[in-house]
PDB file of C-alpha atoms and ligand atoms in Angstrom:
ATOM      1  CA  UNK E   1      24.741  -5.318   5.029  1.00 60.00           C
ATOM      2  CA  UNK E   2      24.925  -1.716   4.277  1.00 66.00           C
ATOM      3  CA  UNK E   3      25.713   0.596   6.904  1.00 89.00           C
ATOM      4  CA  UNK E   4      22.824   3.040   7.872  1.00 91.00           C
ATOM      5  CA  UNK E   5      25.204   6.043   7.773  1.00 93.00           C
ATOM      6  CA  UNK E   6      26.317   5.059   4.253  1.00 93.00           C
ATOM      7  CA  UNK E   7      22.603   4.737   3.367  1.00 95.00           C
ATOM      8  CA  UNK E   8      21.594   8.102   5.029  1.00 95.00           C
ATOM      9  CA  UNK E   9      24.508   9.840   3.003  1.00 94.00           C
ATOM     10  CA  UNK E  10      23.398   8.649  -0.152  1.00 95.00           C
ATOM     11  CA  UNK E  11      19.762   8.927   0.260  1.00 95.00           C
ATOM     12  CA  UNK E  12      20.004  12.779   1.116  1.00 92.00           C
ATOM     13  CA  UNK E  13      20.293  13.316  -2.718  1.00 94.00           C
ATOM     14  CA  UNK E  14      18.500  10.328  -4.156  1.00 96.00           C
ATOM     15  CA  UNK E  15      15.402  12.272  -5.080  1.00 95.00           C
ATOM     16  CA  UNK E  16      17.325  15.282  -6.673  1.00 94.00           C
ATOM     17  CA  UNK E  17      19.526  12.853  -8.653  1.00 95.00           C
ATOM     18  CA  UNK E  18      16.550  11.007 -10.065  1.00 97.00           C
ATOM     19  CA  UNK E  19      17.579   7.676  -8.246  1.00 98.00           C
ATOM     20  CA  UNK E  20      14.061   6.973  -6.685  1.00 98.00           C
ATOM     21  CA  UNK E  21      11.022   5.686  -8.641  1.00 98.00           C
ATOM     22  CA  UNK E  22       7.758   4.123  -8.021  1.00 98.00           C
ATOM     23  CA  UNK E  23       6.659   0.581  -8.967  1.00 98.00           C
ATOM     24  CA  UNK E  24       2.994  -0.453  -8.845  1.00 98.00           C
ATOM     25  CA  UNK E  25       1.573  -3.971  -7.869  1.00 98.00           C
ATOM     26  CA  UNK E  26      -1.820  -4.714  -9.024  1.00 98.00           C
ATOM     27  CA  UNK E  27      -4.456  -5.682  -6.585  1.00 98.00           C
ATOM     28  CA  UNK E  28      -7.234  -8.031  -7.828  1.00 97.00           C
ATOM     29  CA  UNK E  29     -10.829  -8.784  -6.746  1.00 96.00           C
ATOM     30  CA  UNK E  30     -11.738 -12.302  -6.031  1.00 94.00           C
ATOM     31  CA  UNK E  31     -12.725 -12.650  -9.629  1.00 93.00           C
ATOM     32  CA  UNK E  32      -9.318 -11.749 -10.618  1.00 93.00           C
ATOM     33  CA  UNK E  33      -9.940  -8.384 -12.030  1.00 95.00           C
ATOM     34  CA  UNK E  34      -7.613  -5.406 -11.386  1.00 97.00           C
ATOM     35  CA  UNK E  35      -9.172  -3.129  -8.908  1.00 97.00           C
ATOM     36  CA  UNK E  36      -6.169  -1.119  -7.999  1.00 98.00           C
ATOM     37  CA  UNK E  37      -2.564  -0.811  -7.550  1.00 98.00           C
ATOM     38  CA  UNK E  38      -0.028  -0.164  -4.672  1.00 98.00           C
ATOM     39  CA  UNK E  39       2.698   2.351  -5.330  1.00 98.00           C
ATOM     40  CA  UNK E  40       6.101   1.044  -3.808  1.00 98.00           C
ATOM     41  CA  UNK E  41       9.238   2.995  -3.737  1.00 98.00           C
ATOM     42  CA  UNK E  42      12.288   1.683  -5.319  1.00 98.00           C
ATOM     43  CA  UNK E  43      15.788   3.271  -4.750  1.00 98.00           C
ATOM     44  CA  UNK E  44      18.427   2.481  -7.471  1.00 97.00           C
ATOM     45  CA  UNK E  45      21.437   3.965  -5.812  1.00 96.00           C
ATOM     46  CA  UNK E  46      24.415   5.064  -8.100  1.00 96.00           C
ATOM     47  CA  UNK E  47      26.695   4.251  -5.083  1.00 95.00           C
ATOM     48  CA  UNK E  48      25.044   1.404  -3.269  1.00 95.00           C
ATOM     49  CA  UNK E  49      22.979  -0.204  -5.987  1.00 96.00           C
ATOM     50  CA  UNK E  50      19.487  -1.034  -5.473  1.00 97.00           C
ATOM     51  CA  UNK E  51      18.482  -0.850  -1.657  1.00 96.00           C
ATOM     52  CA  UNK E  52      15.353  -2.411  -0.398  1.00 97.00           C
ATOM     53  CA  UNK E  53      12.747  -0.023   0.948  1.00 97.00           C
ATOM     54  CA  UNK E  54      12.552  -2.355   3.912  1.00 95.00           C
ATOM     55  CA  UNK E  55      16.147  -1.084   4.571  1.00 95.00           C
ATOM     56  CA  UNK E  56      16.082   2.600   3.531  1.00 96.00           C
ATOM     57  CA  UNK E  57      12.512   3.601   4.734  1.00 96.00           C
ATOM     58  CA  UNK E  58      13.515   3.222   8.309  1.00 94.00           C
ATOM     59  CA  UNK E  59      16.743   5.121   7.775  1.00 95.00           C
ATOM     60  CA  UNK E  60      14.622   7.812   6.060  1.00 96.00           C
ATOM     61  CA  UNK E  61      12.319   7.848   8.839  1.00 93.00           C
ATOM     62  CA  UNK E  62      15.004   8.195  11.484  1.00 92.00           C
ATOM     63  CA  UNK E  63      16.707  10.995   9.504  1.00 93.00           C
ATOM     64  CA  UNK E  64      13.496  12.847   8.738  1.00 91.00           C
ATOM     65  CA  UNK E  65      14.066  12.441   4.930  1.00 94.00           C
ATOM     66  CA  UNK E  66      10.781  10.451   4.921  1.00 95.00           C
ATOM     67  CA  UNK E  67       8.829  13.668   4.696  1.00 95.00           C
ATOM     68  CA  UNK E  68      10.447  14.556   1.381  1.00 96.00           C
ATOM     69  CA  UNK E  69      10.335  10.809   0.146  1.00 97.00           C
ATOM     70  CA  UNK E  70       6.662  10.453   1.134  1.00 97.00           C
ATOM     71  CA  UNK E  71       5.441  13.771  -0.474  1.00 97.00           C
ATOM     72  CA  UNK E  72       7.490  12.859  -3.757  1.00 98.00           C
ATOM     73  CA  UNK E  73       5.793   9.319  -3.704  1.00 98.00           C
ATOM     74  CA  UNK E  74       2.462  10.866  -3.228  1.00 98.00           C
ATOM     75  CA  UNK E  75       2.754  13.457  -5.947  1.00 98.00           C
ATOM     76  CA  UNK E  76       4.335  11.087  -8.198  1.00 98.00           C
ATOM     77  CA  UNK E  77       1.624   8.371  -7.827  1.00 98.00           C
ATOM     78  CA  UNK E  78      -1.443  10.800  -8.131  1.00 98.00           C
ATOM     79  CA  UNK E  79      -0.015  12.424 -11.249  1.00 98.00           C
ATOM     80  CA  UNK E  80       0.464   8.849 -12.611  1.00 98.00           C
ATOM     81  CA  UNK E  81      -2.989   8.025 -11.706  1.00 98.00           C
ATOM     82  CA  UNK E  82      -4.309  11.050 -13.654  1.00 98.00           C
ATOM     83  CA  UNK E  83      -2.396   9.901 -16.566  1.00 98.00           C
ATOM     84  CA  UNK E  84      -4.081   6.441 -16.427  1.00 98.00           C
ATOM     85  CA  UNK E  85      -7.434   8.222 -16.090  1.00 98.00           C
ATOM     86  CA  UNK E  86      -6.855  10.056 -19.218  1.00 97.00           C
ATOM     87  CA  UNK E  87      -6.136   6.835 -21.187  1.00 97.00           C
ATOM     88  CA  UNK E  88      -9.358   5.405 -20.029  1.00 96.00           C
ATOM     89  CA  UNK E  89      -7.755   2.743 -17.398  1.00 96.00           C
ATOM     90  CA  UNK E  90     -10.276   3.617 -14.540  1.00 92.00           C
ATOM     91  CA  UNK E  91     -12.021   2.655 -12.133  1.00 95.00           C
ATOM     92  CA  UNK E  92      -8.693   2.008 -10.381  1.00 97.00           C
ATOM     93  CA  UNK E  93      -7.753   2.538  -6.809  1.00 98.00           C
ATOM     94  CA  UNK E  94      -4.370   4.002  -5.898  1.00 98.00           C
ATOM     95  CA  UNK E  95      -2.788   2.777  -2.783  1.00 98.00           C
ATOM     96  CA  UNK E  96       0.167   4.797  -1.229  1.00 98.00           C
ATOM     97  CA  UNK E  97       2.028   3.945   1.753  1.00 98.00           C
ATOM     98  CA  UNK E  98       2.458   6.560   4.496  1.00 96.00           C
ATOM     99  CA  UNK E  99       4.812   6.477   7.326  1.00 93.00           C
ATOM    100  CA  UNK E 100       4.065   7.079  11.109  1.00 88.00           C
ATOM    101  CA  UNK E 101       6.455  10.052  10.669  1.00 90.00           C
ATOM    102  CA  UNK E 102       4.342  11.495   8.248  1.00 92.00           C
ATOM    103  CA  UNK E 103       1.138  10.784  10.063  1.00 90.00           C
ATOM    104  CA  UNK E 104       2.636  12.632  13.068  1.00 88.00           C
ATOM    105  CA  UNK E 105       3.722  15.544  11.323  1.00 89.00           C
ATOM    106  CA  UNK E 106       1.232  18.466  11.969  1.00 88.00           C
ATOM    107  CA  UNK E 107      -1.361  19.187   9.387  1.00 92.00           C
ATOM    108  CA  UNK E 108      -0.870  15.549   7.754  1.00 93.00           C
ATOM    109  CA  UNK E 109      -4.482  15.872   6.431  1.00 96.00           C
ATOM    110  CA  UNK E 110      -3.941  19.109   4.965  1.00 96.00           C
ATOM    111  CA  UNK E 111      -0.663  18.254   3.240  1.00 96.00           C
ATOM    112  CA  UNK E 112      -2.412  15.443   1.463  1.00 98.00           C
ATOM    113  CA  UNK E 113      -5.226  17.742   0.402  1.00 98.00           C
ATOM    114  CA  UNK E 114      -2.670  19.979  -1.242  1.00 98.00           C
ATOM    115  CA  UNK E 115      -1.258  17.159  -3.162  1.00 98.00           C
ATOM    116  CA  UNK E 116      -4.865  15.896  -4.031  1.00 98.00           C
ATOM    117  CA  UNK E 117      -5.730  19.545  -5.149  1.00 98.00           C
ATOM    118  CA  UNK E 118      -2.474  20.199  -7.295  1.00 98.00           C
ATOM    119  CA  UNK E 119      -2.419  16.960  -8.945  1.00 98.00           C
ATOM    120  CA  UNK E 120      -6.257  16.520  -9.830  1.00 98.00           C
ATOM    121  CA  UNK E 121      -6.366  13.185  -7.906  1.00 98.00           C
ATOM    122  CA  UNK E 122      -9.782  11.922  -7.184  1.00 98.00           C
ATOM    123  CA  UNK E 123      -9.812  11.579  -3.474  1.00 98.00           C
ATOM    124  CA  UNK E 124     -12.291   8.537  -3.313  1.00 98.00           C
ATOM    125  CA  UNK E 125      -9.716   6.687  -5.376  1.00 98.00           C
ATOM    126  CA  UNK E 126      -6.908   7.298  -3.122  1.00 98.00           C
ATOM    127  CA  UNK E 127      -6.124   4.897  -0.113  1.00 98.00           C
ATOM    128  CA  UNK E 128      -3.515   5.455   2.334  1.00 98.00           C
ATOM    129  CA  UNK E 129      -1.695   2.467   3.928  1.00 97.00           C
ATOM    130  CA  UNK E 130      -0.806   3.046   7.505  1.00 92.00           C
ATOM    131  CA  UNK E 131       0.952   0.197   9.573  1.00 87.00           C
ATOM    132  CA  UNK E 132      -1.014  -0.935  12.554  1.00 78.00           C
ATOM    133  CA  UNK E 133       1.723  -0.396  15.027  1.00 73.00           C
ATOM    134  CA  UNK E 134       2.004   3.264  13.961  1.00 70.00           C
ATOM    135  CA  UNK E 135      -1.721   3.878  14.302  1.00 72.00           C
ATOM    136  CA  UNK E 136      -1.760   2.612  17.843  1.00 70.00           C
ATOM    137  CA  UNK E 137       0.688   4.981  19.505  1.00 69.00           C
ATOM    138  CA  UNK E 138      -0.476   8.492  19.857  1.00 71.00           C
ATOM    139  CA  UNK E 139      -4.002   7.326  18.606  1.00 77.00           C
ATOM    140  CA  UNK E 140      -6.259  10.018  19.485  1.00 82.00           C
ATOM    141  CA  UNK E 141      -4.122  12.502  17.407  1.00 82.00           C
ATOM    142  CA  UNK E 142      -3.781  10.089  14.539  1.00 84.00           C
ATOM    143  CA  UNK E 143      -7.649   9.599  14.534  1.00 89.00           C
ATOM    144  CA  UNK E 144      -8.321  13.284  14.244  1.00 91.00           C
ATOM    145  CA  UNK E 145      -6.162  13.621  11.179  1.00 92.00           C
ATOM    146  CA  UNK E 146      -7.700  10.301   9.672  1.00 93.00           C
ATOM    147  CA  UNK E 147     -11.066  11.712  10.084  1.00 95.00           C
ATOM    148  CA  UNK E 148     -10.319  14.826   8.094  1.00 96.00           C
ATOM    149  CA  UNK E 149      -8.889  12.724   5.410  1.00 97.00           C
ATOM    150  CA  UNK E 150     -11.908  10.395   5.367  1.00 97.00           C
ATOM    151  CA  UNK E 151     -14.279  13.465   5.354  1.00 97.00           C
ATOM    152  CA  UNK E 152     -12.653  14.303   2.139  1.00 97.00           C
ATOM    153  CA  UNK E 153     -13.342  10.654   0.747  1.00 98.00           C
ATOM    154  CA  UNK E 154      -9.933   9.295   1.066  1.00 98.00           C
ATOM    155  CA  UNK E 155      -9.693   5.750   2.114  1.00 98.00           C
ATOM    156  CA  UNK E 156      -7.429   4.409   4.958  1.00 96.00           C
ATOM    157  CA  UNK E 157      -6.331   0.906   5.364  1.00 95.00           C
ATOM    158  CA  UNK E 158      -4.371  -0.857   8.134  1.00 93.00           C
ATOM    159  CA  UNK E 159      -1.236  -2.396   6.548  1.00 93.00           C
ATOM    160  CA  UNK E 160       0.627  -5.282   8.023  1.00 91.00           C
ATOM    161  CA  UNK E 161      -2.544  -6.072  10.068  1.00 91.00           C
ATOM    162  CA  UNK E 162      -2.039  -8.717  12.795  1.00 86.00           C
ATOM    163  CA  UNK E 163       1.673  -7.737  13.412  1.00 84.00           C
ATOM    164  CA  UNK E 164       1.204  -4.952  15.725  1.00 75.00           C
ATOM    165  CA  UNK E 165       0.139  -5.057  19.490  1.00 67.00           C
ATOM    166  CA  UNK E 166      -3.232  -3.535  18.881  1.00 64.00           C
ATOM    167  CA  UNK E 167      -5.901  -4.596  21.365  1.00 64.00           C
ATOM    168  CA  UNK E 168      -8.949  -5.934  19.216  1.00 71.00           C
ATOM    169  CA  UNK E 169     -11.238  -3.726  21.025  1.00 71.00           C
ATOM    170  CA  UNK E 170      -9.453  -0.639  19.653  1.00 75.00           C
ATOM    171  CA  UNK E 171      -9.998  -1.800  16.205  1.00 79.00           C
ATOM    172  CA  UNK E 172     -13.686  -0.607  16.437  1.00 79.00           C
ATOM    173  CA  UNK E 173     -12.561   2.868  17.354  1.00 80.00           C
ATOM    174  CA  UNK E 174     -10.254   3.334  14.445  1.00 85.00           C
ATOM    175  CA  UNK E 175     -11.732   5.153  11.472  1.00 90.00           C
ATOM    176  CA  UNK E 176     -10.632   2.777   8.722  1.00 94.00           C
ATOM    177  CA  UNK E 177     -12.048   1.133   5.552  1.00 96.00           C
ATOM    178  CA  UNK E 178      -9.912  -1.809   5.357  1.00 96.00           C
ATOM    179  CA  UNK E 179      -7.261  -4.198   6.690  1.00 94.00           C
ATOM    180  CA  UNK E 180      -4.304  -5.731   4.892  1.00 96.00           C
ATOM    181  CA  UNK E 181      -3.512  -9.216   6.259  1.00 95.00           C
ATOM    182  CA  UNK E 182       0.273  -9.235   6.880  1.00 94.00           C
ATOM    183  CA  UNK E 183       2.080 -11.516   4.520  1.00 96.00           C
ATOM    184  CA  UNK E 184       3.400 -13.811   7.309  1.00 95.00           C
ATOM    185  CA  UNK E 185      -0.290 -15.337   7.862  1.00 96.00           C
ATOM    186  CA  UNK E 186      -0.671 -15.700   4.113  1.00 97.00           C
ATOM    187  CA  UNK E 187       2.599 -17.545   3.837  1.00 96.00           C
ATOM    188  CA  UNK E 188       1.371 -20.097   6.538  1.00 94.00           C
ATOM    189  CA  UNK E 189      -1.971 -20.928   4.552  1.00 96.00           C
ATOM    190  CA  UNK E 190      -2.318 -24.289   3.179  1.00 94.00           C
ATOM    191  CA  UNK E 191      -4.904 -27.041   3.215  1.00 93.00           C
ATOM    192  CA  UNK E 192      -3.447 -29.047   5.760  1.00 95.00           C
ATOM    193  CA  UNK E 193      -2.819 -26.367   8.570  1.00 95.00           C
ATOM    194  CA  UNK E 194      -5.895 -25.765  10.364  1.00 96.00           C
ATOM    195  CA  UNK E 195      -4.470 -23.356  12.608  1.00 96.00           C
ATOM    196  CA  UNK E 196      -3.289 -21.058   9.915  1.00 96.00           C
ATOM    197  CA  UNK E 197      -6.681 -21.244   8.189  1.00 98.00           C
ATOM    198  CA  UNK E 198      -8.390 -20.399  11.535  1.00 97.00           C
ATOM    199  CA  UNK E 199      -6.390 -17.452  12.320  1.00 95.00           C
ATOM    200  CA  UNK E 200      -7.018 -16.004   8.828  1.00 96.00           C
ATOM    201  CA  UNK E 201     -10.705 -16.853   9.082  1.00 97.00           C
ATOM    202  CA  UNK E 202     -10.946 -15.089  12.355  1.00 94.00           C
ATOM    203  CA  UNK E 203      -9.259 -11.824  10.979  1.00 93.00           C
ATOM    204  CA  UNK E 204     -11.675 -11.886   7.991  1.00 96.00           C
ATOM    205  CA  UNK E 205     -14.802 -12.340  10.257  1.00 95.00           C
ATOM    206  CA  UNK E 206     -13.843  -9.566  12.660  1.00 92.00           C
ATOM    207  CA  UNK E 207     -13.068  -7.222  10.000  1.00 94.00           C
ATOM    208  CA  UNK E 208     -16.200  -7.970   7.958  1.00 96.00           C
ATOM    209  CA  UNK E 209     -18.213  -7.796  11.376  1.00 94.00           C
ATOM    210  CA  UNK E 210     -16.855  -3.959  11.574  1.00 93.00           C
ATOM    211  CA  UNK E 211     -17.634  -3.542   8.020  1.00 95.00           C
ATOM    212  CA  UNK E 212     -14.066  -3.428   6.879  1.00 95.00           C
ATOM    213  CA  UNK E 213     -12.734  -4.879   3.563  1.00 97.00           C
ATOM    214  CA  UNK E 214      -9.994  -7.273   3.746  1.00 97.00           C
ATOM    215  CA  UNK E 215      -6.959  -7.377   1.485  1.00 98.00           C
ATOM    216  CA  UNK E 216      -4.629 -10.242   1.538  1.00 98.00           C
ATOM    217  CA  UNK E 217      -1.173  -9.592   0.699  1.00 97.00           C
ATOM    218  CA  UNK E 218       1.675 -11.783  -0.230  1.00 98.00           C
ATOM    219  CA  UNK E 219      -0.351 -14.552  -2.162  1.00 98.00           C
ATOM    220  CA  UNK E 220       1.835 -16.937  -3.814  1.00 98.00           C
ATOM    221  CA  UNK E 221       0.057 -20.012  -4.521  1.00 97.00           C
ATOM    222  CA  UNK E 222      -3.259 -21.128  -5.944  1.00 97.00           C
ATOM    223  CA  UNK E 223      -3.805 -22.966  -2.784  1.00 97.00           C
ATOM    224  CA  UNK E 224      -3.762 -19.867  -0.833  1.00 98.00           C
ATOM    225  CA  UNK E 225      -5.997 -18.171  -3.242  1.00 97.00           C
ATOM    226  CA  UNK E 226      -8.506 -20.956  -3.107  1.00 97.00           C
ATOM    227  CA  UNK E 227      -8.662 -20.803   0.756  1.00 98.00           C
ATOM    228  CA  UNK E 228      -8.795 -16.712   0.610  1.00 98.00           C
ATOM    229  CA  UNK E 229     -11.782 -17.079  -2.006  1.00 97.00           C
ATOM    230  CA  UNK E 230     -13.567 -19.661   0.285  1.00 97.00           C
ATOM    231  CA  UNK E 231     -13.067 -17.365   3.273  1.00 98.00           C
ATOM    232  CA  UNK E 232     -14.495 -14.375   1.279  1.00 98.00           C
ATOM    233  CA  UNK E 233     -11.459 -12.345   1.339  1.00 98.00           C
ATOM    234  CA  UNK E 234     -12.307  -9.255  -0.738  1.00 98.00           C
ATOM    235  CA  UNK E 235      -9.023  -8.409  -2.545  1.00 98.00           C
ATOM    236  CA  UNK E 236      -5.541 -10.104  -3.203  1.00 98.00           C
ATOM    237  CA  UNK E 237      -2.166  -8.944  -3.899  1.00 98.00           C
ATOM    238  CA  UNK E 238       0.907 -11.140  -4.605  1.00 98.00           C
ATOM    239  CA  UNK E 239       3.370 -12.869  -6.717  1.00 98.00           C
ATOM    240  CA  UNK E 240       0.863 -15.434  -7.940  1.00 98.00           C
ATOM    241  CA  UNK E 241      -0.573 -12.418 -10.024  1.00 98.00           C
ATOM    242  CA  UNK E 242       1.958  -9.831 -10.337  1.00 98.00           C
ATOM    243  CA  UNK E 243       5.120  -8.569  -8.852  1.00 98.00           C
ATOM    244  CA  UNK E 244       5.422  -4.850  -8.286  1.00 98.00           C
ATOM    245  CA  UNK E 245       6.013  -3.611 -11.877  1.00 98.00           C
ATOM    246  CA  UNK E 246       7.580  -0.411 -13.524  1.00 98.00           C
ATOM    247  CA  UNK E 247       5.450   2.213 -14.761  1.00 98.00           C
ATOM    248  CA  UNK E 248       5.498   1.012 -18.487  1.00 98.00           C
ATOM    249  CA  UNK E 249       4.903  -2.575 -17.658  1.00 98.00           C
ATOM    250  CA  UNK E 250       1.883  -1.854 -15.309  1.00 98.00           C
ATOM    251  CA  UNK E 251       0.450   0.447 -17.856  1.00 98.00           C
ATOM    252  CA  UNK E 252       0.335  -2.270 -20.556  1.00 98.00           C
ATOM    253  CA  UNK E 253      -1.290  -4.496 -18.046  1.00 97.00           C
ATOM    254  CA  UNK E 254      -3.725  -1.793 -17.029  1.00 97.00           C
ATOM    255  CA  UNK E 255      -4.592  -1.279 -20.575  1.00 96.00           C
ATOM    256  CA  UNK E 256      -5.349  -4.786 -21.255  1.00 95.00           C
ATOM    257  CA  UNK E 257      -7.315  -4.948 -18.059  1.00 92.00           C
ATOM    258  CA  UNK E 258      -9.432  -2.061 -19.297  1.00 91.00           C
ATOM    259  CA  UNK E 259     -10.218  -3.562 -22.642  1.00 90.00           C
ATOM    260  CA  UNK E 260     -11.317  -6.941 -21.023  1.00 87.00           C
ATOM    261  CA  UNK E 261     -13.701  -4.839 -18.740  1.00 83.00           C
ATOM    262  CA  UNK E 262     -15.276  -2.904 -21.502  1.00 79.00           C
ATOM    263  CA  UNK E 263     -15.240  -6.145 -23.692  1.00 71.00           C
ATOM    264  CA  UNK E 264     -17.353  -8.031 -21.367  1.00 59.00           C
ATOM    265  CA  UNK E 265     -19.694  -5.145 -20.659  1.00 49.00           C
ATOM    266  CA  UNK E 266     -20.855  -4.960 -24.260  1.00 43.00           C
TER     267      UNK E 266
HETATM  268  P1  C2E B 301       4.147  -3.275   2.344  1.00 64.59           P
HETATM  269  O1  C2E B 301       3.594  -1.853   2.186  1.00 64.59           O
HETATM  270  O2  C2E B 301       3.650  -4.179   3.363  1.00 64.59           O
HETATM  271  O3  C2E B 301       4.400  -3.587   0.814  1.00 64.59           O
HETATM  272  C1  C2E B 301       4.228  -5.010   0.547  1.00 64.59           C
HETATM  273  C2  C2E B 301       5.762  -5.692   0.362  1.00 64.59           C
HETATM  274  O4  C2E B 301       5.372  -7.091  -0.081  1.00 64.59           O
HETATM  275  C3  C2E B 301       6.307  -5.106  -0.967  1.00 64.59           C
HETATM  276  O5  C2E B 301       7.585  -5.085  -0.519  1.00 64.59           O
HETATM  277  C4  C2E B 301       6.139  -6.208  -1.931  1.00 64.59           C
HETATM  278  O6  C2E B 301       7.254  -6.140  -3.042  1.00 64.59           O
HETATM  279  C5  C2E B 301       6.045  -7.427  -1.241  1.00 64.59           C
HETATM  280  N1  C2E B 301       5.415  -8.388  -1.867  1.00 64.59           N
HETATM  281  C6  C2E B 301       4.043  -8.224  -2.606  1.00 64.59           C
HETATM  282  N2  C2E B 301       3.625  -9.419  -2.926  1.00 64.59           N
HETATM  283  C7  C2E B 301       4.698 -10.388  -2.396  1.00 64.59           C
HETATM  284  C8  C2E B 301       4.648 -11.727  -2.482  1.00 64.59           C
HETATM  285  O7  C2E B 301       3.705 -12.500  -3.141  1.00 64.59           O
HETATM  286  N3  C2E B 301       5.512 -12.324  -1.902  1.00 64.59           N
HETATM  287  C9  C2E B 301       6.348 -11.560  -1.259  1.00 64.59           C
HETATM  288  N4  C2E B 301       7.534 -12.487  -0.530  1.00 64.59           N
HETATM  289  N5  C2E B 301       6.567 -10.428  -1.112  1.00 64.59           N
HETATM  290  C10 C2E B 301       5.676  -9.868  -1.774  1.00 64.59           C
HETATM  291  P2  C2E B 301       8.790  -3.862  -0.794  1.00 64.59           P
HETATM  292  O8  C2E B 301       8.186  -3.144  -2.103  1.00 64.59           O
HETATM  293  O9  C2E B 301      10.000  -4.327  -0.727  1.00 64.59           O
HETATM  294  O10 C2E B 301       8.311  -2.859   0.362  1.00 64.59           O
HETATM  295  C11 C2E B 301       8.662  -3.191   1.590  1.00 64.59           C
HETATM  296  C12 C2E B 301       7.920  -2.143   2.619  1.00 64.59           C
HETATM  297  O11 C2E B 301       8.424  -0.917   2.339  1.00 64.59           O
HETATM  298  C13 C2E B 301       6.514  -1.912   2.279  1.00 64.59           C
HETATM  299  O12 C2E B 301       5.574  -2.869   2.866  1.00 64.59           O
HETATM  300  C14 C2E B 301       6.254  -0.642   2.919  1.00 64.59           C
HETATM  301  O13 C2E B 301       6.066  -0.726   4.232  1.00 64.59           O
HETATM  302  C15 C2E B 301       7.436   0.119   2.850  1.00 64.59           C
HETATM  303  N6  C2E B 301       7.448   1.078   1.646  1.00 64.59           N
HETATM  304  C16 C2E B 301       7.727   0.873   0.272  1.00 64.59           C
HETATM  305  N7  C2E B 301       7.116   1.975  -0.426  1.00 64.59           N
HETATM  306  C17 C2E B 301       6.967   2.886   0.465  1.00 64.59           C
HETATM  307  C18 C2E B 301       6.447   4.417   0.447  1.00 64.59           C
HETATM  308  O14 C2E B 301       6.232   4.958  -0.629  1.00 64.59           O
HETATM  309  N8  C2E B 301       6.295   4.908   1.721  1.00 64.59           N
HETATM  310  C19 C2E B 301       6.538   4.178   2.972  1.00 64.59           C
HETATM  311  N9  C2E B 301       6.232   4.977   3.957  1.00 64.59           N
HETATM  312  N10 C2E B 301       6.849   3.046   3.007  1.00 64.59           N
HETATM  313  C20 C2E B 301       7.068   2.380   1.683  1.00 64.59           C
HETATM  314 MG1   MG B 302       1.617  -1.309   1.822  1.00 64.59          MG
HETATM  315 MG1   MG B 303       2.119  -4.948   4.315  1.00 64.59          MG
END
């Protein structure tokens, strides 16, 4: 296991040295059409090799680099989205993960607005994913910033839903557009596990009752897909369809998706 101090030391120059990239994982609707992509950071360190975001994001948060990394990722993803727009790959939602540290930073919403304006991103096509636990602490401040973003048309989604400690009664106070059911719940889904199915059904019913869209992440099997379709989950992300892909590969897939879409319309 790589030492946090080592990670911190090398992460410091990772952007400058061109070691970080974004990969993109397609998100599909229930008819299996691509409706969006989630941008996911990748760090290929010359010194440490490839390091998982699950490992380096917490270090970046601790050390404060996450502000730079998050800003870099948002600019990069929005710029890429505008290229895809030029190529005719739209409509396409762009999901970008946001850390609690960014959310708490003063003027969070206006920082995001600056990037939207500078890159030519369409605010309504941008979705920010914020983890459940981070929304819950310091709620009133988070809500204020989130409302500003939503007034601009930006969508907000609660990531890793079900893993935090949020009281369900808070959910109706959170100004969000969708929830992403955590991978751990999806992993347990199979036709012989009634309790796993009940749990996911309850989450979907609750979310739909609050007018929220539901995304399932970590879908790996056709059986899980069948159950989620039956439960009326709105969109799906997972290795069953696509892994996170580098920008060239995902571009080819988006191109094919756009051709299919236009083809069926004619
Ligand atoms: P997340 O936002 O919940 O992203 C989903 C993670 O699940 C990704 O891991 C993705 O590769 C993985 N995944 C997707 N489908 C499947 C599947 O079918 N099976 C399995 N086993 N895994 C699947 P990844 O890319 O390693 O990212 C881990 C976490 O790091 C992300 O979780 C997110 O919290 C964080 N992260 C990644 N990029 C960024 C970023 O730009 N900013 C911030 N703040 N956090 C990021
Ligand atoms: Mg996410
Ligand atoms: Mg997640």
